[in-house]
Amino acid sequence: MPSRRSTLPCPTDAQLLRTGAQRQGGTRGGESRNADHDAICERIRNSSFGFELYFIEKSVLEESPEERERVFNAMWGQGGFSFWRVNYQDRVFNQEAN
């Protein structure tokens, strides 16, 4: 008989990424985003990922450890794909930066 652990489904990226943005009341500023709908759609059309997400246009190696920590915590707090997709431009492509 297989162990219970081996039969549990793996969490999806969306499930893992969403944990950083869970808030009391379940809102994420929807009213203010609705008011800016047209501008948001324009930014999404011009983005690389089809989301309103953009790389930080400098190397992670240019930042002090304290600034990196502040930026990472801010991205984690935004939730969604922020920490995964919005990050220093070289974090994914440069082994030293990763």
XYZ file of N, CA and C in Angstrom, residues 1-2 5 7 10 12 16 18 22 31 40 45-46 53 60-61 63 65 68 70 72 75-76 79 84 91 95-96:
84
model
N 0.847 -1.182 0.000
C 0.000 0.000 0.000
C 0.895 1.248 0.000
N 0.649 2.187 -0.931
C 1.490 3.392 -0.968
C 1.247 4.258 0.260
N 1.515 10.078 1.976
C 2.267 11.213 1.449
C 2.411 11.134 -0.069
N 0.412 9.946 -2.206
C -0.844 10.092 -2.943
C -1.397 11.510 -2.893
N 0.500 17.512 -5.553
C 1.463 18.594 -5.363
C 0.737 19.920 -5.521
N 0.002 23.584 -6.852
C 0.337 24.268 -8.098
C 1.104 25.541 -7.777
N 0.938 28.046 -4.361
C 2.110 28.459 -3.602
C 2.270 29.971 -3.612
N 0.042 32.300 -4.001
C -1.046 33.055 -3.407
C -0.860 33.255 -1.913
N -2.436 36.638 1.160
C -3.669 36.423 1.897
C -3.824 37.522 2.929
N -11.509 47.737 -5.540
C -12.244 48.949 -5.920
C -11.335 49.956 -6.617
N -4.754 49.866 -16.578
C -4.232 48.535 -16.240
C -4.195 47.661 -17.482
N -1.169 44.855 -21.803
C -0.904 44.639 -23.236
C 0.558 44.895 -23.578
N 1.205 45.789 -22.859
C 2.596 46.143 -23.138
C 3.606 45.384 -22.276
N 3.218 42.955 -14.612
C 4.434 42.614 -13.878
C 5.661 42.974 -14.700
N 20.605 42.229 -9.139
C 20.471 41.982 -7.706
C 21.818 42.193 -7.012
N 22.904 41.997 -7.745
C 24.245 42.149 -7.179
C 24.607 43.612 -6.921
N 22.630 45.657 -5.358
C 21.922 46.063 -4.145
C 22.638 45.565 -2.895
N 22.634 43.826 0.807
C 21.796 42.743 1.341
C 20.524 43.260 2.022
N 18.015 44.267 -0.745
C 17.450 43.049 -1.350
C 16.365 42.460 -0.461
N 14.537 43.988 1.759
C 13.373 44.870 1.738
C 12.551 44.637 0.474
N 12.551 41.938 -1.552
C 11.963 40.593 -1.544
C 10.736 40.536 -0.634
N 7.817 42.257 -2.382
C 7.250 41.412 -3.442
C 6.433 40.275 -2.848
N 6.940 39.645 -1.802
C 6.217 38.544 -1.165
C 4.881 39.049 -0.619
N 1.986 39.279 -3.071
C 1.355 38.015 -3.424
C 1.274 37.800 -4.922
N 7.656 35.666 -7.968
C 8.142 34.746 -8.994
C 8.536 35.480 -10.267
N 18.126 37.689 -11.823
C 17.952 36.634 -10.822
C 17.751 35.261 -11.452
N 23.567 32.768 -12.466
C 23.677 31.864 -11.319
C 24.187 32.591 -10.075
N 25.117 33.508 -10.235
C 25.636 34.252 -9.083
C 24.539 35.121 -8.449
